[in-house]
GROMACS .gro file of C-alpha atoms in nm:
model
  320
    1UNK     CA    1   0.000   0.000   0.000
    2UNK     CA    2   0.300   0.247   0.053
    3UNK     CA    3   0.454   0.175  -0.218
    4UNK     CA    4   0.128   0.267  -0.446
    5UNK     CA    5   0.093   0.572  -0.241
    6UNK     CA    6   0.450   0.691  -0.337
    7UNK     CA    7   0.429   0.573  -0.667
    8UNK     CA    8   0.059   0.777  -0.688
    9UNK     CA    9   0.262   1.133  -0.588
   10UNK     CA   10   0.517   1.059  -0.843
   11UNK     CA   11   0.265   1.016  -1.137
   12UNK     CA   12   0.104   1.306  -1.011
   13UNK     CA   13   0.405   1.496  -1.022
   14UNK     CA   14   0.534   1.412  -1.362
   15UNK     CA   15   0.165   1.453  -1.512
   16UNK     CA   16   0.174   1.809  -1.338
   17UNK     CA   17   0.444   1.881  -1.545
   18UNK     CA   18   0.413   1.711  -1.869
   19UNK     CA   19   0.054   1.922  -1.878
   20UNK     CA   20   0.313   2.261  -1.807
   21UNK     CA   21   0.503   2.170  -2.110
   22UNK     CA   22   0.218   2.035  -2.315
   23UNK     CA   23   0.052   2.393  -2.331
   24UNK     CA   24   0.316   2.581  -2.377
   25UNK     CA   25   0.437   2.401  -2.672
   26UNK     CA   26   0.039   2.376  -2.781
   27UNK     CA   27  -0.006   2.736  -2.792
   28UNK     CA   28   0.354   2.803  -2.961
   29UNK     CA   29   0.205   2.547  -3.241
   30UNK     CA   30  -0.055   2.722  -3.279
   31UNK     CA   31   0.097   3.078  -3.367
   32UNK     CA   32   0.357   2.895  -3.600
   33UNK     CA   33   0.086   2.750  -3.766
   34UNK     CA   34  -0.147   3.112  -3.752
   35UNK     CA   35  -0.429   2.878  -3.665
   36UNK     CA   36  -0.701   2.926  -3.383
   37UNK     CA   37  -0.652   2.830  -2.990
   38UNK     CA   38  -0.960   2.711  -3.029
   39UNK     CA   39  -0.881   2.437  -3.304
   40UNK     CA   40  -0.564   2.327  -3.153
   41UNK     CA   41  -0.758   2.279  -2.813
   42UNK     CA   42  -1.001   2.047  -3.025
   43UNK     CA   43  -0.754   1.876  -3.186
   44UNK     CA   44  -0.406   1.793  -3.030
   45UNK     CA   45  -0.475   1.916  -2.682
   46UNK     CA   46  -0.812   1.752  -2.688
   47UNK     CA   47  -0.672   1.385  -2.854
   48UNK     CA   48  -0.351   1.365  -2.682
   49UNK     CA   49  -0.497   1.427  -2.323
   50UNK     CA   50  -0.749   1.151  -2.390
   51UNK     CA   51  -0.465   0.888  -2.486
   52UNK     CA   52  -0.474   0.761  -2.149
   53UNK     CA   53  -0.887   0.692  -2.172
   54UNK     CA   54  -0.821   0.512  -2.496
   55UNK     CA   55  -0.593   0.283  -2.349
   56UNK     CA   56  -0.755   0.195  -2.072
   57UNK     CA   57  -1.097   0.146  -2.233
   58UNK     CA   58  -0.878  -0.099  -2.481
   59UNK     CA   59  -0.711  -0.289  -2.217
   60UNK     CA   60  -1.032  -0.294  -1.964
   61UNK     CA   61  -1.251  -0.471  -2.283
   62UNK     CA   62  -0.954  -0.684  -2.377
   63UNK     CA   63  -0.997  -0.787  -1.985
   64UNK     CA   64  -1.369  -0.859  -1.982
   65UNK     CA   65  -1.425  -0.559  -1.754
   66UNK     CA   66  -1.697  -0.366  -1.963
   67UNK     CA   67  -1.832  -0.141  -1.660
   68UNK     CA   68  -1.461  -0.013  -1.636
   69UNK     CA   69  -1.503   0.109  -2.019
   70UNK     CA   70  -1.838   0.307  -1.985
   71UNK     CA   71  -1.743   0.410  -1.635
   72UNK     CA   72  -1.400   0.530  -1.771
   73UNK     CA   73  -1.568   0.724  -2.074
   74UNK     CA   74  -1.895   0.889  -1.900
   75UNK     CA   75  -1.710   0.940  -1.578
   76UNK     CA   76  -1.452   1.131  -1.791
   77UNK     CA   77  -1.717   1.314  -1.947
   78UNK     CA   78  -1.899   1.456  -1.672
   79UNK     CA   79  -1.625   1.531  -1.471
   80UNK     CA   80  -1.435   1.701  -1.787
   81UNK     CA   81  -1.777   1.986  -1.769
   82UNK     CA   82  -1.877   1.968  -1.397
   83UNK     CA   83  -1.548   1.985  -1.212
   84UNK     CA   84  -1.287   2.088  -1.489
   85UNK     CA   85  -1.439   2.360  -1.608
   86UNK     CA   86  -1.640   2.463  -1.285
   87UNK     CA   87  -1.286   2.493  -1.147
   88UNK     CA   88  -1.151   2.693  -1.470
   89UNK     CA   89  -1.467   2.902  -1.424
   90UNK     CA   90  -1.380   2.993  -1.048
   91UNK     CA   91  -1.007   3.024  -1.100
   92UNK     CA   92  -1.149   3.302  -1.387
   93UNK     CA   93  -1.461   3.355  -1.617
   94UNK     CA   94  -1.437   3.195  -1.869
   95UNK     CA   95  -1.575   3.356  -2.235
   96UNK     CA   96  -1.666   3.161  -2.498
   97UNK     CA   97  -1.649   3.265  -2.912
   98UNK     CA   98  -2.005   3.301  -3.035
   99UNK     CA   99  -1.894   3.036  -3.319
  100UNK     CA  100  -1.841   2.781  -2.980
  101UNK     CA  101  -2.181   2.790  -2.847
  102UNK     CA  102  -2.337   2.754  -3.223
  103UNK     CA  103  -2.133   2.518  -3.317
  104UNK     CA  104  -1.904   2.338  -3.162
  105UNK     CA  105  -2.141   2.320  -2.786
  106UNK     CA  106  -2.421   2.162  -2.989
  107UNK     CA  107  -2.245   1.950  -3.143
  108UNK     CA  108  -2.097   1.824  -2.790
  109UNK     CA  109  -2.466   1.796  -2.669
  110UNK     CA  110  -2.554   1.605  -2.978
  111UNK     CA  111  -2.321   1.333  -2.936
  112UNK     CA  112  -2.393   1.311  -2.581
  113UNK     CA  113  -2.734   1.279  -2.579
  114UNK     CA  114  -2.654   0.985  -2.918
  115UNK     CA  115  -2.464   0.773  -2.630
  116UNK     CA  116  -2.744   0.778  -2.406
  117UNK     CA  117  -3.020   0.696  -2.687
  118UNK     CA  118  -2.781   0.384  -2.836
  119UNK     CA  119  -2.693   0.281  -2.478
  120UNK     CA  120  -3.063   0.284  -2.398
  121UNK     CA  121  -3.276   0.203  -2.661
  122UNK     CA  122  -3.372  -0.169  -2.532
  123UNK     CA  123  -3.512   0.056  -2.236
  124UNK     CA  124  -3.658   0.284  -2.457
  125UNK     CA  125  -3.840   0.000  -2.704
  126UNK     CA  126  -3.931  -0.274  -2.477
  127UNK     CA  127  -3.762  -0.279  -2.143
  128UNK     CA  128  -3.473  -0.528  -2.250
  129UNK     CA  129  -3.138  -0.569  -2.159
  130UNK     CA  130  -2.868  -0.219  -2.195
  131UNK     CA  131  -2.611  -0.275  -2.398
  132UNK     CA  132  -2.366  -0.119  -2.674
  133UNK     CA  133  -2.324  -0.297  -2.987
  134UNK     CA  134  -2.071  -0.275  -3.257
  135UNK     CA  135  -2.345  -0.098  -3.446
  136UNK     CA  136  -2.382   0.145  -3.202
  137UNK     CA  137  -1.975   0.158  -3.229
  138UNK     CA  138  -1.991   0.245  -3.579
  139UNK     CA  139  -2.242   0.489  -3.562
  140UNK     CA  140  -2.062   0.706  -3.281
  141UNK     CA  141  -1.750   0.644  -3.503
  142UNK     CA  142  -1.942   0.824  -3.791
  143UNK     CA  143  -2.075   1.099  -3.646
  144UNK     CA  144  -1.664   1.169  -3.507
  145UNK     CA  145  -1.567   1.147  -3.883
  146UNK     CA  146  -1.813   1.468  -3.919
  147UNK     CA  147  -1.635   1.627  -3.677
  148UNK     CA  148  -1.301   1.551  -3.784
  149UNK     CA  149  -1.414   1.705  -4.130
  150UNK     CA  150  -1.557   2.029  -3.960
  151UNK     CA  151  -1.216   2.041  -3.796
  152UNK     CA  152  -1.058   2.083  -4.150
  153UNK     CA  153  -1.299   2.275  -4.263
  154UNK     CA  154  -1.239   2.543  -4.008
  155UNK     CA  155  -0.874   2.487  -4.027
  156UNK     CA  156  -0.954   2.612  -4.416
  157UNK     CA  157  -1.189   2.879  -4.390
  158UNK     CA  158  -1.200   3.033  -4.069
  159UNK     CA  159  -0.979   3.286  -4.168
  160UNK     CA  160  -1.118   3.494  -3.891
  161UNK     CA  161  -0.948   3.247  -3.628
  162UNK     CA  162  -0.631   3.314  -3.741
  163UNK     CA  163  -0.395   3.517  -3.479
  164UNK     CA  164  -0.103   3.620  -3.730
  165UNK     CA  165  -0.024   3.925  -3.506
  166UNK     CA  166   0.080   3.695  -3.207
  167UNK     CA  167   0.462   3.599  -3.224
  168UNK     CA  168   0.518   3.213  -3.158
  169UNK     CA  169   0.714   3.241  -2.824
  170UNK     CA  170   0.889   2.876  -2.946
  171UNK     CA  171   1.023   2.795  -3.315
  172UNK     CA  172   0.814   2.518  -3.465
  173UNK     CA  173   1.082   2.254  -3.431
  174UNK     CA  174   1.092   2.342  -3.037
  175UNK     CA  175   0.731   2.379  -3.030
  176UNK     CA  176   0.655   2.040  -3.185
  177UNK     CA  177   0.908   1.882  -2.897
  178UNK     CA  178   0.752   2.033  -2.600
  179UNK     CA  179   0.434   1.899  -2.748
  180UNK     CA  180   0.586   1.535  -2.764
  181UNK     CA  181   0.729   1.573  -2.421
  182UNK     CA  182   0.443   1.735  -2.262
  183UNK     CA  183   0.219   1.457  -2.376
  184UNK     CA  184   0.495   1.156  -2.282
  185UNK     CA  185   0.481   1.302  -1.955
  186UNK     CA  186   0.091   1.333  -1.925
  187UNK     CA  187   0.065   0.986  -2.037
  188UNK     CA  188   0.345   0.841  -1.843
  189UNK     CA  189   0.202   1.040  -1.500
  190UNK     CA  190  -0.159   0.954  -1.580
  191UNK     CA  191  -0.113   0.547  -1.625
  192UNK     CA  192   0.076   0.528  -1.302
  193UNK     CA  193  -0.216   0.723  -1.131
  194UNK     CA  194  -0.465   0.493  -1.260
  195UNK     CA  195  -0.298   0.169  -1.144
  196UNK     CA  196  -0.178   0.299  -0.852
  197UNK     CA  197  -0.525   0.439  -0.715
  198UNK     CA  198  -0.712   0.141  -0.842
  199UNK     CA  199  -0.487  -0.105  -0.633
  200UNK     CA  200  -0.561   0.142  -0.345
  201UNK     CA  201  -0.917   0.132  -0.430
  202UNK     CA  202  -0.955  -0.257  -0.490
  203UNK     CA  203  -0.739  -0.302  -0.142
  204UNK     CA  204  -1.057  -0.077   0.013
  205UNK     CA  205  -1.317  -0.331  -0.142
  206UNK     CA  206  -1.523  -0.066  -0.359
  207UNK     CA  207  -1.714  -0.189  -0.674
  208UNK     CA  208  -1.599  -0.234  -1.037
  209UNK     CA  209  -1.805   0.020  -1.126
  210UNK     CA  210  -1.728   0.263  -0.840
  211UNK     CA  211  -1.439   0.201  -0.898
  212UNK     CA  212  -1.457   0.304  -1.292
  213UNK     CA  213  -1.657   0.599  -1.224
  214UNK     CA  214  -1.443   0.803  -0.937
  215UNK     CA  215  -1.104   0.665  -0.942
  216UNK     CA  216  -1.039   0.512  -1.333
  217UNK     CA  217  -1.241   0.856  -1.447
  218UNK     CA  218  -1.065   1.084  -1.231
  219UNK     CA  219  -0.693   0.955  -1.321
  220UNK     CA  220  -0.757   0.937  -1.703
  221UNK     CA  221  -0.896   1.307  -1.645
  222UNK     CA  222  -0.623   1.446  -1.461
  223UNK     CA  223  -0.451   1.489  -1.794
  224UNK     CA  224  -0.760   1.725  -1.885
  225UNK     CA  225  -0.803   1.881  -1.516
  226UNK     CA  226  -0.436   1.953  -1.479
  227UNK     CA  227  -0.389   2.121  -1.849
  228UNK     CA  228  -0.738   2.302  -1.801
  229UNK     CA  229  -0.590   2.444  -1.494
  230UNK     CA  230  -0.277   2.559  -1.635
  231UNK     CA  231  -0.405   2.706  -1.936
  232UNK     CA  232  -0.704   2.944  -1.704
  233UNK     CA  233  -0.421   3.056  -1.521
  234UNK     CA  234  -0.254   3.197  -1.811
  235UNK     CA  235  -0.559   3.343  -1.966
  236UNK     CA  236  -0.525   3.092  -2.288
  237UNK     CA  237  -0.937   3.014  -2.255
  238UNK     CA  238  -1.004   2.906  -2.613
  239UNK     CA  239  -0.764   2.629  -2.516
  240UNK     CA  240  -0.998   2.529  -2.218
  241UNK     CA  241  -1.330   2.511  -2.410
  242UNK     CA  242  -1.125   2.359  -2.696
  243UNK     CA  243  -0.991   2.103  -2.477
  244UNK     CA  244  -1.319   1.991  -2.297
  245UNK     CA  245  -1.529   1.997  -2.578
  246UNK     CA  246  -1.318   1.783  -2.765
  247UNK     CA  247  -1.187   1.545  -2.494
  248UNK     CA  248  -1.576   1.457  -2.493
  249UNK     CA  249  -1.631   1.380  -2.833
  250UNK     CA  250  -1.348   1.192  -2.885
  251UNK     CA  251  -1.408   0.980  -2.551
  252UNK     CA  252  -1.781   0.892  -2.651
  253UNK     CA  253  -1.666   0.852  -3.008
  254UNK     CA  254  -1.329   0.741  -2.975
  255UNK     CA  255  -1.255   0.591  -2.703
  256UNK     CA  256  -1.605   0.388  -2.633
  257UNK     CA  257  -1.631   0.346  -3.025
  258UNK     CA  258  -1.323   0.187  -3.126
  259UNK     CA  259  -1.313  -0.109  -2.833
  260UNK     CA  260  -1.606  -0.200  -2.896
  261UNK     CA  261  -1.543  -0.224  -3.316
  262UNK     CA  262  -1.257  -0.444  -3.222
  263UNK     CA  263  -1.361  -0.670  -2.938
  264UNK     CA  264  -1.783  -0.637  -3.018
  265UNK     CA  265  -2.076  -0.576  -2.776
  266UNK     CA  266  -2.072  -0.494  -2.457
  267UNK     CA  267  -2.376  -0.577  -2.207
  268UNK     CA  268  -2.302  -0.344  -1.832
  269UNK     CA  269  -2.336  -0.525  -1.526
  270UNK     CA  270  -2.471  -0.257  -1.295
  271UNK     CA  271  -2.487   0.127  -1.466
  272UNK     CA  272  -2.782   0.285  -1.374
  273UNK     CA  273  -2.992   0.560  -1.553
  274UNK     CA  274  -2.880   0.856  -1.324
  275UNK     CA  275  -2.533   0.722  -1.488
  276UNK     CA  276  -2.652   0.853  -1.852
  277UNK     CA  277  -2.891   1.096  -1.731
  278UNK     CA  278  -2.575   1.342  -1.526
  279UNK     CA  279  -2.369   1.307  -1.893
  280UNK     CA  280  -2.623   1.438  -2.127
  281UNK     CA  281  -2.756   1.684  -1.856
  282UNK     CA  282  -2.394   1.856  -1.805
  283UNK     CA  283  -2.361   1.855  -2.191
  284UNK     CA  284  -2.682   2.103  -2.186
  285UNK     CA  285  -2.599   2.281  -1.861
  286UNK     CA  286  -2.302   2.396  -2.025
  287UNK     CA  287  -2.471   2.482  -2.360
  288UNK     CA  288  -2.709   2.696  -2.132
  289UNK     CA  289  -2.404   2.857  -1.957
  290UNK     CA  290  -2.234   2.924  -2.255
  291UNK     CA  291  -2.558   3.070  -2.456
  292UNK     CA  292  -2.702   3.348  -2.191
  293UNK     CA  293  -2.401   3.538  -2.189
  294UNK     CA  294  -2.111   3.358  -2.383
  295UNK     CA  295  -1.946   3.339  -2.082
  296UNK     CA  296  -1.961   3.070  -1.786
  297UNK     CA  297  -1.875   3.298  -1.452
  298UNK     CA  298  -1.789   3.219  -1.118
  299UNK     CA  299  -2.105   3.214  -0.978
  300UNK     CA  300  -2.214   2.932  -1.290
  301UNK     CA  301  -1.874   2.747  -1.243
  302UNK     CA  302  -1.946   2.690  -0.846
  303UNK     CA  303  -2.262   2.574  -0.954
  304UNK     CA  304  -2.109   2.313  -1.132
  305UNK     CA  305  -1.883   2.196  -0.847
  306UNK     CA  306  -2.187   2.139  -0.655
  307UNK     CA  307  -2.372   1.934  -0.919
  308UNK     CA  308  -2.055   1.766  -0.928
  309UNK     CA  309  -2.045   1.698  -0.566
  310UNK     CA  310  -2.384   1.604  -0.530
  311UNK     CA  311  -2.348   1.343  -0.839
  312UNK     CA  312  -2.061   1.186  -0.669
  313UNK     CA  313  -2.212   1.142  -0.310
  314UNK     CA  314  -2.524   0.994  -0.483
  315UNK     CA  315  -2.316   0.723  -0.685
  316UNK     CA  316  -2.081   0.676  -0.337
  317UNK     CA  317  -2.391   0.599  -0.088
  318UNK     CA  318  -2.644   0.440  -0.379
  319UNK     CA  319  -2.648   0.103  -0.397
  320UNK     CA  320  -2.497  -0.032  -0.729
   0.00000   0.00000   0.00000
């Protein structure tokens, strides 16, 4: 046990700073490149920092252990909007581009509230059996291909995202290092928080899927929590909303999507509806946020933590 205690500060220590370097060099990228925050927070930030959900969704199916996967992915999701961002929001307001809450929001809400319809649609027809099929795989994995092709598309044509006056405070080659070293060090830090706080947690005798919902969801988030963190501090916000929004899609598309492809359907042994219900209800309390003012402020942000809180003592005294 003290050994996985030690080992637990280290990874937290070496994810801490691989998250440091990853934004620096992701924000230097993106002034080389004269391309938005706000698509490199979609796309690198948002991917790379939900590397260590992919691999643990992959190795948990491989395993047999399919609450792990959906705890993994919806955990991640709700705490990426109700704690990440509520703590962004209190650390500083966050505003958000009037292209982000008609776009890019919705489209987050969309694909959230998909997941819940595929996951429950035995529920929905006749009262049968959950469960996620390959079919259901391939249709999330479709609906992240339209992404991926409104990512080039504003890459393209957004010309109006472009921040040429901004001076790249790395050259690209330097840039593009810190971003491989940032994101080695996120990874590195995150899998030895994951293994270390699930032997912790097993050695306490919680559930499989308590387990997947609080501990494997908060370790494969801290790569998201830690970089959201650094990058409200330094004011880089379309880097925050970039990164949440599309840590989300890809987990529900990617990293629920492409497990299931490869090892087939998966029936959950004891998720419950309030499960689904908290993932597509964040997804629309942050649209609703984001559309009154453009802007989530403290105020909203605490009001997140709580939701968040309250979600998590439900799911801790609840019977599974």
């Amino acid at each position: 046990m003290f050994l996985n205690i030690l080992l637990l500060i280290i990874g937290f220590i070496i994810l801490i700073k691989g998250a440091d370097v990853f934004v620096d060099g992701a924000s230097s990228t993106a002034q080389n490149f004269r391309v938005s925050k706000m698509l490199i927070g979609l796309t690198i930030i948002a991917f790379g920092t939900s590397a260590p959900e992919l691999a643990v969704s992959i190795s948990a199916l491989a395993s047999g252990s399919t609450d792990m996967v959906l705890g993994n992915v919806i955990g991640s999701c709700i705490l990426n909007i109700l704690l990440i961002l509520g703590i962004a929001a209190v650390i500083k307001p966050i505003k958000i581009k009037a292209n982000t809450v008609k776009k890019e929001l919705p489209m987050c809400m969309l694909i959230s509230t998909l997941l819940a319809v595929l996951f429950l649609d035995s529920t929905l027809a006749d009262g049968g059996q959950d469960q996620f099929s390959r079919a259901d795989a391939i249709v999330v994995l479709l609906f992240f291909s339209v992404f991926l092709y409104y990512l080039i598309t504003l890459a393209k044509h957004h010309k109006e995202n472009r921040e040429k006056d901004e001076k790249p405070k790395y050259k690209l080659s330097k840039s593009v290092l810190y971003v491989a070293l940032g994101l080695a060090g996120i990874v590195l830090g995150s899998e030895m928080v994951v293994q270390n706080s699930t032997s912790i947690a097993t050695a306490i005798g919680w559930s499989e899927r308590l387990i997947s919902l609080t501990i494997i969801a908060f370790g494969t988030s801290l790569p998201e929590l830690v970089t959201t963190i650094v990058a409200a501090r330094r004011g880089e916000q379309d880097l925050v909303v970039g990164n949440i929004i599309g840590s989300n899609i890809f987990n529900i598309c990617v990293v629920l999507g492409i497990p299931v492809v490869i090892f087939g359907t998966i029936t959950p042994a004891s998720f419950q509806m309030l499960d689904i219900v908290m993932l597509v209800a964040s997804s629309v309390v942050l649209f609703v946020f984001a559309l009154t003012r453009h802007k989530i402020s403290r105020a909203e942000g605490a009001i997140m933590l709580v939701a968040f809180v309250a979600y998590y003592a439900a799911i801790v005294m609840l019977p599974a």
